[in-house]
């Protein structure tokens, strides 16, 4: 008979994570994986676990994943024309098998610093706590999906937008600016675009959101052109930065 589960695999109310990563796209998933492998106790919270680590395109063909990344490791085990959903399933299994990551499907609606910890409010009710947090919600911060003349309050793949979180950040004094991402039609699906909010460059010092002491931004929550390689390399850099702070 096996012994009781450790608090790392079954967190209790009030559990304090080392890092809470909000958003499980490329940036958030890669960061959580790197931190957990380095011994950190990581919460990876997303609105849709079924879309964890989803790619920008329909296959992995031509994807420029940097060597040593989680995504490159999974991609080497499959054919280049493997569809994105198959890749997603294998990637999700890899993340689920990584000790130190707690996957949670929940909607974060607000952030508040209390001394040396960050509290995450959720739509579902329970508050979550971490020493540091990372905003990696991609194109979902008050995202609006536009297909032809139709607009939906959602980000890519019609997932629910983080409207409450955007409003909470703005109330905390974070200056948010508009951005837009366009996608071509694939396999008969129409082209679409997503308009969303992101912290203004002036709100960031490197990866850190300067209005907070313990909040960082990654992926499309930071300025610049975002490719598979650049996003995953940024995740590696932020992981190293957070690990350095944790050892200080």
PDB file of C-alpha atoms in Angstrom:
ATOM      1  CA  UNK A   1       0.000   0.000   0.000  1.00  0.00           C
ATOM      2  CA  UNK A   2       1.417   3.365  -0.973  1.00  0.00           C
ATOM      3  CA  UNK A   3       1.959   6.147   1.536  1.00  0.00           C
ATOM      4  CA  UNK A   4       0.147   9.484   1.643  1.00  0.00           C
ATOM      5  CA  UNK A   5       0.621  11.933  -1.187  1.00  0.00           C
ATOM      6  CA  UNK A   6       3.111  14.695  -0.496  1.00  0.00           C
ATOM      7  CA  UNK A   7       1.931  18.323  -0.344  1.00  0.00           C
ATOM      8  CA  UNK A   8       3.818  18.909  -3.620  1.00  0.00           C
ATOM      9  CA  UNK A   9       1.471  16.580  -5.490  1.00  0.00           C
ATOM     10  CA  UNK A  10      -1.701  17.391  -3.561  1.00  0.00           C
ATOM     11  CA  UNK A  11      -1.559  21.026  -2.376  1.00  0.00           C
ATOM     12  CA  UNK A  12      -3.822  21.974   0.498  1.00  0.00           C
ATOM     13  CA  UNK A  13      -5.698  25.284   0.943  1.00  0.00           C
ATOM     14  CA  UNK A  14      -3.192  27.997   1.760  1.00  0.00           C
ATOM     15  CA  UNK A  15      -0.307  26.124   0.133  1.00  0.00           C
ATOM     16  CA  UNK A  16       2.500  28.513  -0.844  1.00  0.00           C
ATOM     17  CA  UNK A  17       4.083  27.735  -4.217  1.00  0.00           C
ATOM     18  CA  UNK A  18       7.517  28.929  -5.203  1.00  0.00           C
ATOM     19  CA  UNK A  19       6.144  30.203  -8.524  1.00  0.00           C
ATOM     20  CA  UNK A  20       2.635  30.495  -9.963  1.00  0.00           C
ATOM     21  CA  UNK A  21       2.546  30.626 -13.767  1.00  0.00           C
ATOM     22  CA  UNK A  22      -0.684  32.055 -15.181  1.00  0.00           C
ATOM     23  CA  UNK A  23      -1.239  30.701 -18.671  1.00  0.00           C
ATOM     24  CA  UNK A  24      -0.138  27.407 -20.208  1.00  0.00           C
ATOM     25  CA  UNK A  25       0.730  28.296 -23.783  1.00  0.00           C
ATOM     26  CA  UNK A  26       4.260  27.936 -25.122  1.00  0.00           C
ATOM     27  CA  UNK A  27       5.775  30.444 -22.708  1.00  0.00           C
ATOM     28  CA  UNK A  28       4.051  29.343 -19.513  1.00  0.00           C
ATOM     29  CA  UNK A  29       4.404  25.625 -20.156  1.00  0.00           C
ATOM     30  CA  UNK A  30       8.115  25.850 -20.965  1.00  0.00           C
ATOM     31  CA  UNK A  31       8.793  28.044 -17.938  1.00  0.00           C
ATOM     32  CA  UNK A  32       6.900  25.795 -15.520  1.00  0.00           C
ATOM     33  CA  UNK A  33       8.706  22.711 -16.852  1.00  0.00           C
ATOM     34  CA  UNK A  34      12.136  24.307 -16.468  1.00  0.00           C
ATOM     35  CA  UNK A  35      11.427  25.576 -12.962  1.00  0.00           C
ATOM     36  CA  UNK A  36      10.033  22.244 -11.769  1.00  0.00           C
ATOM     37  CA  UNK A  37      13.020  20.358 -13.156  1.00  0.00           C
ATOM     38  CA  UNK A  38      15.220  22.748 -11.183  1.00  0.00           C
ATOM     39  CA  UNK A  39      13.433  21.794  -7.965  1.00  0.00           C
ATOM     40  CA  UNK A  40      10.843  24.557  -7.693  1.00  0.00           C
ATOM     41  CA  UNK A  41       7.283  23.945  -6.483  1.00  0.00           C
ATOM     42  CA  UNK A  42       5.269  25.303  -9.422  1.00  0.00           C
ATOM     43  CA  UNK A  43       1.603  26.022 -10.017  1.00  0.00           C
ATOM     44  CA  UNK A  44       0.674  26.095 -13.712  1.00  0.00           C
ATOM     45  CA  UNK A  45      -2.842  27.500 -13.898  1.00  0.00           C
ATOM     46  CA  UNK A  46      -4.802  27.872 -17.120  1.00  0.00           C
ATOM     47  CA  UNK A  47      -8.407  28.227 -18.211  1.00  0.00           C
ATOM     48  CA  UNK A  48      -8.204  25.171 -20.485  1.00  0.00           C
ATOM     49  CA  UNK A  49      -5.876  22.246 -19.775  1.00  0.00           C
ATOM     50  CA  UNK A  50      -7.025  20.715 -23.064  1.00  0.00           C
ATOM     51  CA  UNK A  51      -5.113  23.493 -24.860  1.00  0.00           C
ATOM     52  CA  UNK A  52      -1.898  23.289 -22.830  1.00  0.00           C
ATOM     53  CA  UNK A  53       1.139  24.106 -24.958  1.00  0.00           C
ATOM     54  CA  UNK A  54      -0.838  24.523 -28.177  1.00  0.00           C
ATOM     55  CA  UNK A  55       1.203  25.488 -31.223  1.00  0.00           C
ATOM     56  CA  UNK A  56       0.632  28.474 -33.484  1.00  0.00           C
ATOM     57  CA  UNK A  57       0.337  26.234 -36.556  1.00  0.00           C
ATOM     58  CA  UNK A  58      -1.419  22.943 -37.438  1.00  0.00           C
ATOM     59  CA  UNK A  59       1.770  20.785 -37.447  1.00  0.00           C
ATOM     60  CA  UNK A  60       5.294  20.795 -36.021  1.00  0.00           C
ATOM     61  CA  UNK A  61       6.770  20.930 -39.528  1.00  0.00           C
ATOM     62  CA  UNK A  62       9.290  23.774 -39.695  1.00  0.00           C
ATOM     63  CA  UNK A  63       8.917  24.665 -36.021  1.00  0.00           C
ATOM     64  CA  UNK A  64      12.189  26.142 -34.788  1.00  0.00           C
ATOM     65  CA  UNK A  65      12.302  24.868 -31.219  1.00  0.00           C
ATOM     66  CA  UNK A  66      15.601  25.586 -29.413  1.00  0.00           C
ATOM     67  CA  UNK A  67      17.630  22.560 -28.385  1.00  0.00           C
ATOM     68  CA  UNK A  68      17.090  21.584 -24.765  1.00  0.00           C
ATOM     69  CA  UNK A  69      13.542  22.919 -24.605  1.00  0.00           C
ATOM     70  CA  UNK A  70      10.568  20.793 -23.614  1.00  0.00           C
ATOM     71  CA  UNK A  71       9.047  21.380 -27.044  1.00  0.00           C
ATOM     72  CA  UNK A  72      12.168  20.271 -28.911  1.00  0.00           C
ATOM     73  CA  UNK A  73      12.361  17.126 -26.808  1.00  0.00           C
ATOM     74  CA  UNK A  74       8.786  16.154 -27.633  1.00  0.00           C
ATOM     75  CA  UNK A  75       9.154  17.094 -31.322  1.00  0.00           C
ATOM     76  CA  UNK A  76      12.152  14.788 -31.802  1.00  0.00           C
ATOM     77  CA  UNK A  77       9.940  11.817 -30.964  1.00  0.00           C
ATOM     78  CA  UNK A  78       7.506  12.354 -33.843  1.00  0.00           C
ATOM     79  CA  UNK A  79       7.338  12.907 -37.592  1.00  0.00           C
ATOM     80  CA  UNK A  80       7.526  16.502 -38.918  1.00  0.00           C
ATOM     81  CA  UNK A  81       3.985  16.324 -40.326  1.00  0.00           C
ATOM     82  CA  UNK A  82       2.483  15.281 -36.985  1.00  0.00           C
ATOM     83  CA  UNK A  83      -0.632  17.324 -36.339  1.00  0.00           C
ATOM     84  CA  UNK A  84      -0.703  19.896 -33.568  1.00  0.00           C
ATOM     85  CA  UNK A  85      -3.271  18.066 -31.439  1.00  0.00           C
ATOM     86  CA  UNK A  86      -1.168  14.895 -31.316  1.00  0.00           C
ATOM     87  CA  UNK A  87       1.827  17.011 -30.347  1.00  0.00           C
ATOM     88  CA  UNK A  88      -0.269  18.678 -27.646  1.00  0.00           C
ATOM     89  CA  UNK A  89      -1.310  15.333 -26.145  1.00  0.00           C
ATOM     90  CA  UNK A  90       2.280  14.098 -25.918  1.00  0.00           C
ATOM     91  CA  UNK A  91       3.455  17.422 -24.522  1.00  0.00           C
ATOM     92  CA  UNK A  92       0.717  17.439 -21.885  1.00  0.00           C
ATOM     93  CA  UNK A  93       1.641  13.900 -20.834  1.00  0.00           C
ATOM     94  CA  UNK A  94       5.262  15.011 -20.445  1.00  0.00           C
ATOM     95  CA  UNK A  95       4.250  17.957 -18.259  1.00  0.00           C
ATOM     96  CA  UNK A  96       1.925  15.803 -16.154  1.00  0.00           C
ATOM     97  CA  UNK A  97       4.791  13.383 -15.522  1.00  0.00           C
ATOM     98  CA  UNK A  98       7.146  16.145 -14.338  1.00  0.00           C
ATOM     99  CA  UNK A  99       7.450  16.187 -10.519  1.00  0.00           C
ATOM    100  CA  UNK A 100       6.939  19.583  -8.953  1.00  0.00           C
ATOM    101  CA  UNK A 101       4.252  20.893 -11.339  1.00  0.00           C
ATOM    102  CA  UNK A 102       0.683  21.245 -10.110  1.00  0.00           C
ATOM    103  CA  UNK A 103      -1.650  21.667 -13.092  1.00  0.00           C
ATOM    104  CA  UNK A 104      -4.847  23.523 -12.321  1.00  0.00           C
ATOM    105  CA  UNK A 105      -7.726  24.512 -14.579  1.00  0.00           C
ATOM    106  CA  UNK A 106      -9.018  27.777 -13.178  1.00  0.00           C
ATOM    107  CA  UNK A 107      -9.573  31.409 -14.182  1.00  0.00           C
ATOM    108  CA  UNK A 108      -7.362  33.937 -12.420  1.00  0.00           C
ATOM    109  CA  UNK A 109      -9.252  37.206 -11.941  1.00  0.00           C
ATOM    110  CA  UNK A 110      -6.938  39.304  -9.771  1.00  0.00           C
ATOM    111  CA  UNK A 111      -3.504  39.634  -8.192  1.00  0.00           C
ATOM    112  CA  UNK A 112      -2.555  41.115  -4.833  1.00  0.00           C
ATOM    113  CA  UNK A 113       0.788  41.283  -3.080  1.00  0.00           C
ATOM    114  CA  UNK A 114       0.807  40.597   0.636  1.00  0.00           C
ATOM    115  CA  UNK A 115       4.291  40.994   2.038  1.00  0.00           C
ATOM    116  CA  UNK A 116       6.527  38.376   0.460  1.00  0.00           C
ATOM    117  CA  UNK A 117       3.788  36.503  -1.353  1.00  0.00           C
ATOM    118  CA  UNK A 118       1.425  37.010  -4.262  1.00  0.00           C
ATOM    119  CA  UNK A 119      -2.228  36.033  -3.920  1.00  0.00           C
ATOM    120  CA  UNK A 120      -4.185  34.995  -7.001  1.00  0.00           C
ATOM    121  CA  UNK A 121      -7.956  35.417  -6.888  1.00  0.00           C
ATOM    122  CA  UNK A 122      -9.947  33.006  -9.055  1.00  0.00           C
ATOM    123  CA  UNK A 123     -13.380  32.981 -10.640  1.00  0.00           C
ATOM    124  CA  UNK A 124     -14.050  29.640  -8.957  1.00  0.00           C
ATOM    125  CA  UNK A 125     -13.403  31.093  -5.488  1.00  0.00           C
ATOM    126  CA  UNK A 126     -10.283  29.592  -3.857  1.00  0.00           C
ATOM    127  CA  UNK A 127      -7.320  31.944  -3.515  1.00  0.00           C
ATOM    128  CA  UNK A 128      -3.899  30.683  -4.595  1.00  0.00           C
ATOM    129  CA  UNK A 129      -0.584  31.784  -3.118  1.00  0.00           C
ATOM    130  CA  UNK A 130       2.978  31.926  -4.433  1.00  0.00           C
ATOM    131  CA  UNK A 131       6.233  33.668  -3.675  1.00  0.00           C
ATOM    132  CA  UNK A 132       6.364  34.890  -7.274  1.00  0.00           C
ATOM    133  CA  UNK A 133       3.965  34.978 -10.196  1.00  0.00           C
ATOM    134  CA  UNK A 134       4.379  35.043 -13.967  1.00  0.00           C
ATOM    135  CA  UNK A 135       1.849  36.522 -16.367  1.00  0.00           C
ATOM    136  CA  UNK A 136       1.927  34.349 -19.496  1.00  0.00           C
ATOM    137  CA  UNK A 137      -1.632  34.633 -20.803  1.00  0.00           C
ATOM    138  CA  UNK A 138      -0.663  35.340 -24.410  1.00  0.00           C
ATOM    139  CA  UNK A 139      -3.408  36.924 -26.507  1.00  0.00           C
ATOM    140  CA  UNK A 140      -6.098  36.347 -23.889  1.00  0.00           C
ATOM    141  CA  UNK A 141      -5.755  39.490 -21.755  1.00  0.00           C
ATOM    142  CA  UNK A 142      -9.122  41.013 -22.659  1.00  0.00           C
ATOM    143  CA  UNK A 143      -8.834  39.195 -25.985  1.00  0.00           C
ATOM    144  CA  UNK A 144     -11.328  39.761 -28.774  1.00  0.00           C
ATOM    145  CA  UNK A 145     -11.498  37.210 -31.578  1.00  0.00           C
ATOM    146  CA  UNK A 146     -12.499  38.644 -34.959  1.00  0.00           C
ATOM    147  CA  UNK A 147     -13.645  36.412 -37.826  1.00  0.00           C
ATOM    148  CA  UNK A 148     -15.064  38.446 -40.682  1.00  0.00           C
ATOM    149  CA  UNK A 149     -17.704  40.747 -39.205  1.00  0.00           C
ATOM    150  CA  UNK A 150     -18.079  38.638 -36.056  1.00  0.00           C
ATOM    151  CA  UNK A 151     -16.370  39.505 -32.780  1.00  0.00           C
ATOM    152  CA  UNK A 152     -16.226  37.178 -29.789  1.00  0.00           C
ATOM    153  CA  UNK A 153     -14.960  37.906 -26.279  1.00  0.00           C
ATOM    154  CA  UNK A 154     -12.239  35.295 -26.517  1.00  0.00           C
ATOM    155  CA  UNK A 155      -8.625  34.711 -27.418  1.00  0.00           C
ATOM    156  CA  UNK A 156      -7.155  32.222 -29.859  1.00  0.00           C
ATOM    157  CA  UNK A 157      -9.169  29.001 -30.204  1.00  0.00           C
ATOM    158  CA  UNK A 158     -12.224  30.748 -28.736  1.00  0.00           C
ATOM    159  CA  UNK A 159     -11.013  30.303 -25.160  1.00  0.00           C
ATOM    160  CA  UNK A 160     -12.508  32.729 -22.662  1.00  0.00           C
ATOM    161  CA  UNK A 161     -10.698  36.062 -22.387  1.00  0.00           C
ATOM    162  CA  UNK A 162      -9.102  37.267 -19.142  1.00  0.00           C
ATOM    163  CA  UNK A 163     -11.298  40.361 -18.833  1.00  0.00           C
ATOM    164  CA  UNK A 164     -11.367  40.514 -15.027  1.00  0.00           C
ATOM    165  CA  UNK A 165      -7.609  40.031 -14.772  1.00  0.00           C
ATOM    166  CA  UNK A 166      -7.036  42.850 -17.272  1.00  0.00           C
ATOM    167  CA  UNK A 167      -9.308  45.161 -15.287  1.00  0.00           C
ATOM    168  CA  UNK A 168      -7.559  44.221 -12.044  1.00  0.00           C
ATOM    169  CA  UNK A 169      -4.115  44.947 -13.495  1.00  0.00           C
ATOM    170  CA  UNK A 170      -5.343  48.312 -14.753  1.00  0.00           C
ATOM    171  CA  UNK A 171      -6.751  49.126 -11.305  1.00  0.00           C
ATOM    172  CA  UNK A 172      -3.325  48.287  -9.856  1.00  0.00           C
ATOM    173  CA  UNK A 173      -1.845  50.978 -12.082  1.00  0.00           C
ATOM    174  CA  UNK A 174      -0.441  48.762 -14.832  1.00  0.00           C
ATOM    175  CA  UNK A 175      -0.646  50.608 -18.155  1.00  0.00           C
ATOM    176  CA  UNK A 176      -2.051  48.184 -20.730  1.00  0.00           C
ATOM    177  CA  UNK A 177      -1.845  48.824 -24.464  1.00  0.00           C
ATOM    178  CA  UNK A 178      -3.581  47.203 -27.409  1.00  0.00           C
ATOM    179  CA  UNK A 179      -1.989  44.596 -29.660  1.00  0.00           C
ATOM    180  CA  UNK A 180      -3.213  42.420 -32.508  1.00  0.00           C
ATOM    181  CA  UNK A 181      -2.309  38.997 -33.840  1.00  0.00           C
ATOM    182  CA  UNK A 182      -3.449  37.730 -37.239  1.00  0.00           C
ATOM    183  CA  UNK A 183      -3.708  34.140 -38.423  1.00  0.00           C
ATOM    184  CA  UNK A 184      -4.223  32.819 -41.935  1.00  0.00           C
ATOM    185  CA  UNK A 185      -6.975  30.359 -42.728  1.00  0.00           C
ATOM    186  CA  UNK A 186      -5.961  26.680 -42.582  1.00  0.00           C
ATOM    187  CA  UNK A 187      -7.708  23.605 -44.021  1.00  0.00           C
ATOM    188  CA  UNK A 188     -10.851  25.490 -44.964  1.00  0.00           C
ATOM    189  CA  UNK A 189     -11.043  27.474 -41.728  1.00  0.00           C
ATOM    190  CA  UNK A 190     -11.335  31.239 -42.250  1.00  0.00           C
ATOM    191  CA  UNK A 191      -8.543  33.647 -41.318  1.00  0.00           C
ATOM    192  CA  UNK A 192      -8.964  35.480 -38.041  1.00  0.00           C
ATOM    193  CA  UNK A 193      -7.341  38.074 -35.841  1.00  0.00           C
ATOM    194  CA  UNK A 194      -7.182  38.579 -32.092  1.00  0.00           C
ATOM    195  CA  UNK A 195      -7.023  41.971 -30.416  1.00  0.00           C
ATOM    196  CA  UNK A 196      -5.778  41.928 -26.857  1.00  0.00           C
ATOM    197  CA  UNK A 197      -4.061  43.953 -24.149  1.00  0.00           C
ATOM    198  CA  UNK A 198      -0.493  43.690 -22.940  1.00  0.00           C
ATOM    199  CA  UNK A 199       1.613  45.633 -20.427  1.00  0.00           C
ATOM    200  CA  UNK A 200       3.203  48.693 -22.023  1.00  0.00           C
ATOM    201  CA  UNK A 201       7.001  48.452 -22.397  1.00  0.00           C
ATOM    202  CA  UNK A 202       7.360  51.202 -19.782  1.00  0.00           C
ATOM    203  CA  UNK A 203       5.706  48.878 -17.246  1.00  0.00           C
ATOM    204  CA  UNK A 204       8.473  46.297 -17.554  1.00  0.00           C
ATOM    205  CA  UNK A 205      12.019  46.137 -16.299  1.00  0.00           C
ATOM    206  CA  UNK A 206      13.314  43.130 -18.141  1.00  0.00           C
ATOM    207  CA  UNK A 207      10.679  40.520 -17.357  1.00  0.00           C
ATOM    208  CA  UNK A 208       9.475  42.122 -14.120  1.00  0.00           C
ATOM    209  CA  UNK A 209       6.230  44.094 -13.965  1.00  0.00           C
ATOM    210  CA  UNK A 210       7.438  47.146 -12.065  1.00  0.00           C
ATOM    211  CA  UNK A 211       4.129  47.894 -10.311  1.00  0.00           C
ATOM    212  CA  UNK A 212       4.659  44.662  -8.381  1.00  0.00           C
ATOM    213  CA  UNK A 213       7.604  43.260  -6.464  1.00  0.00           C
ATOM    214  CA  UNK A 214       6.934  39.624  -7.299  1.00  0.00           C
ATOM    215  CA  UNK A 215       5.221  39.590 -10.710  1.00  0.00           C
ATOM    216  CA  UNK A 216       6.865  38.913 -14.075  1.00  0.00           C
ATOM    217  CA  UNK A 217       5.639  38.792 -17.673  1.00  0.00           C
ATOM    218  CA  UNK A 218       6.507  36.411 -20.496  1.00  0.00           C
ATOM    219  CA  UNK A 219       5.555  35.655 -24.096  1.00  0.00           C
ATOM    220  CA  UNK A 220       3.020  38.002 -25.681  1.00  0.00           C
ATOM    221  CA  UNK A 221       2.758  39.824 -22.357  1.00  0.00           C
ATOM    222  CA  UNK A 222       6.132  41.340 -23.291  1.00  0.00           C
ATOM    223  CA  UNK A 223       7.005  43.532 -26.312  1.00  0.00           C
ATOM    224  CA  UNK A 224       8.658  42.297 -29.502  1.00  0.00           C
ATOM    225  CA  UNK A 225       8.156  39.764 -32.263  1.00  0.00           C
ATOM    226  CA  UNK A 226       7.299  36.358 -30.871  1.00  0.00           C
ATOM    227  CA  UNK A 227       8.436  33.161 -32.555  1.00  0.00           C
ATOM    228  CA  UNK A 228       8.691  29.645 -31.186  1.00  0.00           C
ATOM    229  CA  UNK A 229      12.418  30.140 -30.661  1.00  0.00           C
ATOM    230  CA  UNK A 230      12.248  33.584 -29.081  1.00  0.00           C
ATOM    231  CA  UNK A 231       9.438  32.665 -26.682  1.00  0.00           C
ATOM    232  CA  UNK A 232      11.099  29.446 -25.524  1.00  0.00           C
ATOM    233  CA  UNK A 233      14.483  31.140 -25.162  1.00  0.00           C
ATOM    234  CA  UNK A 234      12.871  33.898 -23.097  1.00  0.00           C
ATOM    235  CA  UNK A 235      11.291  31.224 -20.894  1.00  0.00           C
ATOM    236  CA  UNK A 236      14.732  29.720 -20.318  1.00  0.00           C
ATOM    237  CA  UNK A 237      16.164  33.132 -19.423  1.00  0.00           C
ATOM    238  CA  UNK A 238      13.362  33.924 -16.999  1.00  0.00           C
ATOM    239  CA  UNK A 239      13.687  30.493 -15.382  1.00  0.00           C
ATOM    240  CA  UNK A 240      17.375  31.151 -14.783  1.00  0.00           C
ATOM    241  CA  UNK A 241      16.576  34.599 -13.375  1.00  0.00           C
ATOM    242  CA  UNK A 242      13.941  33.260 -10.995  1.00  0.00           C
ATOM    243  CA  UNK A 243      16.207  30.438  -9.859  1.00  0.00           C
ATOM    244  CA  UNK A 244      18.965  32.952  -9.176  1.00  0.00           C
ATOM    245  CA  UNK A 245      16.612  35.019  -7.029  1.00  0.00           C
ATOM    246  CA  UNK A 246      15.435  31.942  -5.189  1.00  0.00           C
ATOM    247  CA  UNK A 247      19.013  31.085  -4.250  1.00  0.00           C
ATOM    248  CA  UNK A 248      19.842  34.629  -3.133  1.00  0.00           C
TER     249      UNK A 248
END
